[in-house]
Amino acid sequence: MARARRVGERRVLLADVARGAGISESTASRALKDDPRIGEATREAVHASATTLGYVPNAAARSLRARRTHILGLLLDDLADPVHGQMAAGFEEAASAQGYAVFMMTGLHDPERERRALRTFVEHRADGIVLASCVSAPAEVYARVPKARVVFVKPEFPGLADGHAPDRGVLRSDDEAGMLAAVRHLVERGYRRIAYVDAGGGASDVMRRSAAALALHGLLGEPMHVYDAGLEGWRDPSMVADALAADRPDAVICYDDKLAIALMDALRLTSLDVPADIAVVGFDGIALSARLRPRLTTVAVPSVELGRRALGMLVASARDGSLPPSEVLPVRLVIGETTPPRQVTTNRRVASAGVVGTARGGG
């Protein structure tokens, strides 16, 4: 097999395949691409010659001629996170359908690691790059990569929570509307002392916390108490569970499902029962949330669709020379068993709370 891949001591070339089939190099090239203008017998002869010689197309040479590599870079914050895994799945599926290969790396909340990943993508001549949940600011990224080749998905860079996001090339979910729906759901089911458990104060955390607090103030005129779990708090939320057992809020909304699931487990070791003593709401809608007992109430984010849309943005930018406008994708509340009705409420402010629904962010 090793001998079949070389002619003498050199790499098998397209010219060798053409010579073996008795045709020109240009015809052999078309035949290998299954060009319908080439007769079936000729195509079969060329494929047979390529197989016999062990011919492997030189992608690098082809990329230099076309000035495109058909490689896309995907920089994820943490591939082990279910949400990032879903985004990656959607992106890779859409990229493959368009004939692209995906080069994937992770940033792990580390700006220097993200810079190294961007440098690697550029060195490998990636046609476009997606940064998902990464902390690098747009200006820093654009200094390394042409602006028309970069898409941000659910970015975490500082300033995003204040609305300082590019108006093009950014995809995110409507977390503000999701938090409004979660708070309204709890209030309508009779919960009054509602708290938020954060996860380290990243941009999306700040946006979700602020949206939840705004919704609670708009519905009940009450402030929202915040419990700090920290960035890795989902790994051991026992201190938060102890604080909740001491303070006894009616319900807690967690930054994401990972934290909510871990917190429910930790609460089993305290005096609080979920959902009899305290309701729990998550965010993201990962698959595990529907497999829990009790099933977790959560705000489902279209993570796979975010990946697909990111690919669409990159393809559109290659076609038009500029990125499409930023987009905010809708989310939906999935009601599980962790938020049962607590009491019937006739609060008129709750019934007329639609004004708070304008809290929708742009890209």
XYZ file of C-alpha atoms in Angstrom:
363
model
C 0.000 0.000 0.000
C 2.823 2.416 0.859
C 4.443 1.850 -2.559
C 1.132 2.509 -4.339
C 1.007 6.017 -2.885
C 4.226 7.146 -4.540
C 5.764 7.192 -7.964
C 9.389 6.383 -7.226
C 10.208 8.432 -4.127
C 7.868 11.364 -4.689
C 4.229 12.191 -3.932
C 1.648 11.028 -6.486
C 0.501 13.996 -8.546
C -2.637 14.655 -10.558
C -0.494 14.323 -13.685
C 0.313 10.723 -12.680
C -3.400 9.929 -12.332
C -4.130 11.493 -15.725
C -1.273 9.555 -17.337
C -2.580 6.305 -15.842
C -6.029 6.948 -17.289
C -4.660 8.127 -20.641
C -6.262 11.577 -20.528
C -5.265 15.201 -19.935
C -4.661 16.602 -16.462
C -7.570 19.044 -16.723
C -9.969 16.260 -17.679
C -8.712 14.130 -14.797
C -9.317 17.033 -12.416
C -12.913 17.408 -13.587
C -13.470 13.659 -13.421
C -12.286 13.508 -9.810
C -14.835 16.200 -8.986
C -17.525 14.071 -10.716
C -18.172 16.802 -13.261
C -21.251 15.652 -15.247
C -19.624 16.926 -18.456
C -17.136 14.061 -18.212
C -18.411 10.713 -19.447
C -19.057 7.918 -16.959
C -16.427 5.614 -18.451
C -13.772 8.326 -18.201
C -14.724 9.149 -14.626
C -14.459 5.480 -13.664
C -11.055 5.191 -15.337
C -9.749 8.238 -13.497
C -11.057 7.090 -10.116
C -9.519 3.651 -10.733
C -6.167 5.233 -11.586
C -6.310 7.439 -8.468
C -7.135 4.461 -6.257
C -4.344 2.315 -7.739
C -1.736 5.036 -7.273
C -3.052 6.128 -3.852
C -3.578 9.697 -5.013
C -4.507 12.226 -2.293
C -5.523 15.733 -3.456
C -3.203 18.510 -2.294
C -5.597 20.719 -0.342
C -2.916 23.311 0.422
C -2.084 23.832 -3.245
C -5.749 24.006 -4.155
C -6.321 26.591 -1.417
C -3.488 28.783 -2.685
C -4.955 28.764 -6.181
C -8.463 29.555 -4.967
C -7.285 31.865 -2.139
C -9.669 29.954 0.144
C -8.998 27.005 2.437
C -12.594 25.960 3.180
C -11.496 25.766 6.820
C -13.391 27.622 9.554
C -12.164 28.304 13.072
C -14.474 27.749 16.046
C -13.244 29.135 19.364
C -15.371 27.876 22.249
C -15.074 28.865 25.871
C -15.411 25.288 27.163
C -16.232 22.291 24.984
C -17.270 20.300 28.079
C -20.172 22.710 28.649
C -23.408 21.226 27.187
C -24.446 24.564 25.673
C -21.131 24.989 23.865
C -21.317 21.395 22.693
C -24.741 22.060 21.168
C -23.519 25.228 19.468
C -20.529 23.340 18.080
C -22.816 20.589 16.781
C -25.036 23.075 14.955
C -22.056 24.937 13.513
C -20.245 21.812 12.315
C -23.401 20.356 10.782
C -24.078 23.531 8.804
C -20.404 23.930 7.864
C -20.175 20.371 6.557
C -23.273 20.904 4.428
C -21.529 23.914 2.850
C -18.286 21.998 2.210
C -16.256 23.452 5.091
C -14.043 21.696 7.640
C -14.023 23.027 11.213
C -10.881 23.636 13.275
C -11.969 23.793 16.942
C -10.134 25.223 19.986
C -11.103 26.343 23.503
C -10.426 29.540 25.455
C -11.387 28.500 29.024
C -12.024 32.112 30.182
C -8.360 32.938 29.456
C -7.681 35.972 27.188
C -4.142 34.815 26.412
C -5.371 31.361 25.427
C -7.938 32.998 23.144
C -5.216 35.129 21.544
C -3.138 32.016 20.831
C -6.152 30.308 19.281
C -6.834 33.293 17.007
C -3.188 33.310 15.944
C -3.419 29.607 15.102
C -6.564 30.132 13.034
C -4.899 32.947 11.095
C -1.747 30.887 10.513
C -3.893 28.102 9.065
C -5.641 30.633 6.796
C -9.140 29.995 8.138
C -11.775 31.523 5.855
C -13.787 32.664 8.870
C -13.781 32.467 12.661
C -16.548 32.140 15.256
C -15.920 33.050 18.896
C -18.519 31.475 21.196
C -18.883 32.743 24.788
C -15.363 34.177 24.702
C -13.995 37.085 26.736
C -11.859 38.875 24.109
C -13.156 42.327 23.174
C -14.092 42.961 19.520
C -11.414 45.631 19.018
C -8.723 43.194 20.104
C -10.070 40.449 17.840
C -10.384 42.784 14.846
C -6.742 43.773 15.308
C -5.818 40.162 14.549
C -8.554 39.052 12.140
C -10.345 41.015 9.376
C -13.691 42.214 10.720
C -15.697 40.640 7.870
C -14.436 37.193 8.868
C -15.435 37.150 12.561
C -18.748 36.246 14.213
C -19.358 36.445 17.965
C -21.883 34.030 19.523
C -23.113 34.796 23.055
C -19.983 36.887 23.752
C -18.722 37.470 27.288
C -16.430 40.457 26.729
C -16.579 43.332 29.258
C -18.950 46.099 28.214
C -21.463 43.819 26.536
C -23.809 44.131 29.497
C -23.784 47.928 28.967
C -24.841 47.558 25.339
C -21.360 48.042 23.853
C -21.650 45.276 21.273
C -21.006 45.485 17.538
C -24.115 46.088 15.471
C -22.995 43.465 12.966
C -21.765 39.914 13.337
C -23.063 39.169 16.842
C -25.510 36.386 17.705
C -27.057 35.950 21.112
C -30.202 34.709 22.798
C -32.859 36.996 24.252
C -31.838 36.419 27.865
C -33.704 39.497 29.074
C -37.030 38.177 27.770
C -36.219 34.763 29.208
C -35.629 36.181 32.671
C -38.832 38.222 32.481
C -40.757 35.055 31.607
C -39.137 33.126 34.483
C -39.868 35.810 37.090
C -43.430 36.333 35.861
C -44.025 32.569 35.995
C -42.877 32.425 39.624
C -44.889 35.466 40.674
C -48.043 34.188 38.996
C -47.615 30.906 40.893
C -47.496 32.681 44.210
C -43.767 33.094 44.910
C -42.745 36.378 46.513
C -39.215 36.090 47.961
C -37.311 35.356 44.756
C -33.511 35.249 44.621
C -30.881 34.893 41.914
C -27.776 32.674 42.097
C -25.017 34.054 39.899
C -21.956 32.445 38.340
C -18.976 34.722 38.527
C -20.217 37.994 37.084
C -19.479 37.475 33.372
C -21.310 39.609 30.824
C -24.176 37.150 30.321
C -24.436 36.651 34.082
C -24.733 40.399 34.629
C -27.357 40.684 31.898
C -29.444 37.814 33.286
C -29.192 39.037 36.868
C -30.108 42.602 35.900
C -33.044 41.431 33.780
C -34.353 39.249 36.621
C -34.032 42.107 39.123
C -35.761 44.528 36.748
C -38.608 42.076 36.187
C -39.081 41.430 39.916
C -39.117 45.145 40.688
C -41.584 45.755 37.871
C -43.929 42.989 38.995
C -43.765 43.283 42.783
C -41.717 46.385 43.517
C -39.282 44.193 45.431
C -35.477 44.036 45.221
C -33.796 40.779 44.231
C -31.347 39.195 46.631
C -28.276 37.729 44.902
C -26.224 34.741 46.027
C -22.714 34.508 44.619
C -21.810 30.982 43.509
C -18.722 32.000 41.511
C -17.553 30.860 38.101
C -16.996 27.252 39.198
C -19.760 27.278 41.803
C -21.706 24.546 40.082
C -18.951 22.103 41.066
C -19.651 22.645 44.773
C -22.643 24.886 45.595
C -22.860 23.701 49.228
C -22.152 27.178 50.658
C -24.945 28.681 48.565
C -27.279 25.861 49.627
C -26.495 26.548 53.295
C -27.156 30.273 52.791
C -30.499 29.533 51.144
C -31.453 27.209 54.002
C -30.705 30.029 56.446
C -32.457 32.816 54.515
C -35.394 30.748 53.201
C -36.386 32.526 49.966
C -39.445 31.082 48.197
C -37.635 30.520 44.911
C -34.255 30.863 43.244
C -33.358 31.482 39.624
C -29.933 30.141 38.700
C -27.587 31.517 36.073
C -27.715 28.236 34.141
C -28.955 24.653 34.305
C -25.597 23.250 35.446
C -25.732 25.440 38.523
C -29.429 24.718 39.136
C -28.925 20.947 38.946
C -25.927 21.038 41.269
C -27.765 23.321 43.688
C -30.783 20.993 43.813
C -28.456 18.175 44.762
C -26.780 20.274 47.461
C -30.131 21.375 48.882
C -30.952 17.737 49.644
C -28.363 17.936 52.433
C -30.088 20.956 54.021
C -33.525 21.454 55.529
C -35.001 22.623 52.208
C -36.948 20.322 49.916
C -37.278 21.076 46.199
C -39.978 22.014 45.306
C -41.976 21.805 48.566
C -39.870 24.419 50.391
C -38.120 26.228 47.561
C -38.676 26.477 43.819
C -35.728 26.321 41.422
C -35.435 27.692 37.890
C -32.516 27.110 35.526
C -31.462 28.651 32.248
C -30.302 27.179 28.886
C -32.597 24.146 28.533
C -29.903 21.453 28.376
C -31.141 17.907 27.752
C -30.485 16.765 31.325
C -32.985 19.287 32.721
C -35.861 17.235 31.314
C -34.468 13.977 32.766
C -34.326 15.135 36.381
C -36.857 14.145 39.025
C -38.347 16.600 39.685
C -37.984 17.982 36.161
C -36.322 21.382 36.120
C -38.179 24.494 35.033
C -35.802 26.297 32.702
C -35.470 28.893 29.957
C -34.538 27.040 26.777
C -31.918 28.697 24.555
C -31.690 27.643 20.867
C -28.023 26.652 21.162
C -27.895 24.435 18.063
C -29.592 27.132 15.991
C -27.066 29.709 17.224
C -24.327 27.514 15.744
C -26.170 27.159 12.444
C -26.849 30.901 12.215
C -23.190 31.664 12.897
C -22.202 29.589 9.875
C -24.820 31.398 7.819
C -23.361 34.752 8.830
C -19.857 33.722 7.764
C -21.069 32.422 4.403
C -23.040 35.625 3.835
C -20.005 37.749 4.688
C -17.878 35.832 2.168
C -20.545 36.468 -0.443
C -21.300 40.126 0.334
C -17.982 41.336 1.736
C -19.510 42.450 5.055
C -21.165 40.790 8.017
C -24.979 40.745 8.337
C -26.626 42.730 11.150
C -26.450 41.283 14.632
C -29.325 39.038 15.709
C -31.111 38.158 18.942
C -32.800 34.741 18.876
C -35.934 34.083 20.960
C -35.964 31.801 23.982
C -38.847 29.931 25.637
C -39.854 29.024 29.159
C -40.131 25.263 29.734
C -42.211 24.604 32.840
C -41.133 21.538 34.781
C -41.880 20.252 38.263
C -39.553 22.470 40.311
C -41.982 25.435 40.303
C -45.433 24.140 41.366
C -48.200 26.643 42.216
C -47.629 28.053 45.696
C -50.831 30.063 46.054
C -53.395 31.823 43.865
C -52.519 35.471 43.337
C -54.747 38.345 42.308
C -51.991 40.922 42.301
C -53.124 43.517 39.764
C -49.531 44.549 39.055
C -48.801 41.003 37.890
C -51.818 41.001 35.579
C -50.707 44.247 33.931
C -46.991 43.472 33.786
C -46.725 43.454 30.013
C -44.887 46.788 30.028
C -41.814 45.022 31.370
C -41.771 42.904 28.239
C -39.969 45.666 26.366
C -36.715 44.617 28.034
C -35.292 43.074 24.857
C -31.672 43.703 23.959
C -30.179 44.324 20.557
C -27.051 42.638 19.171
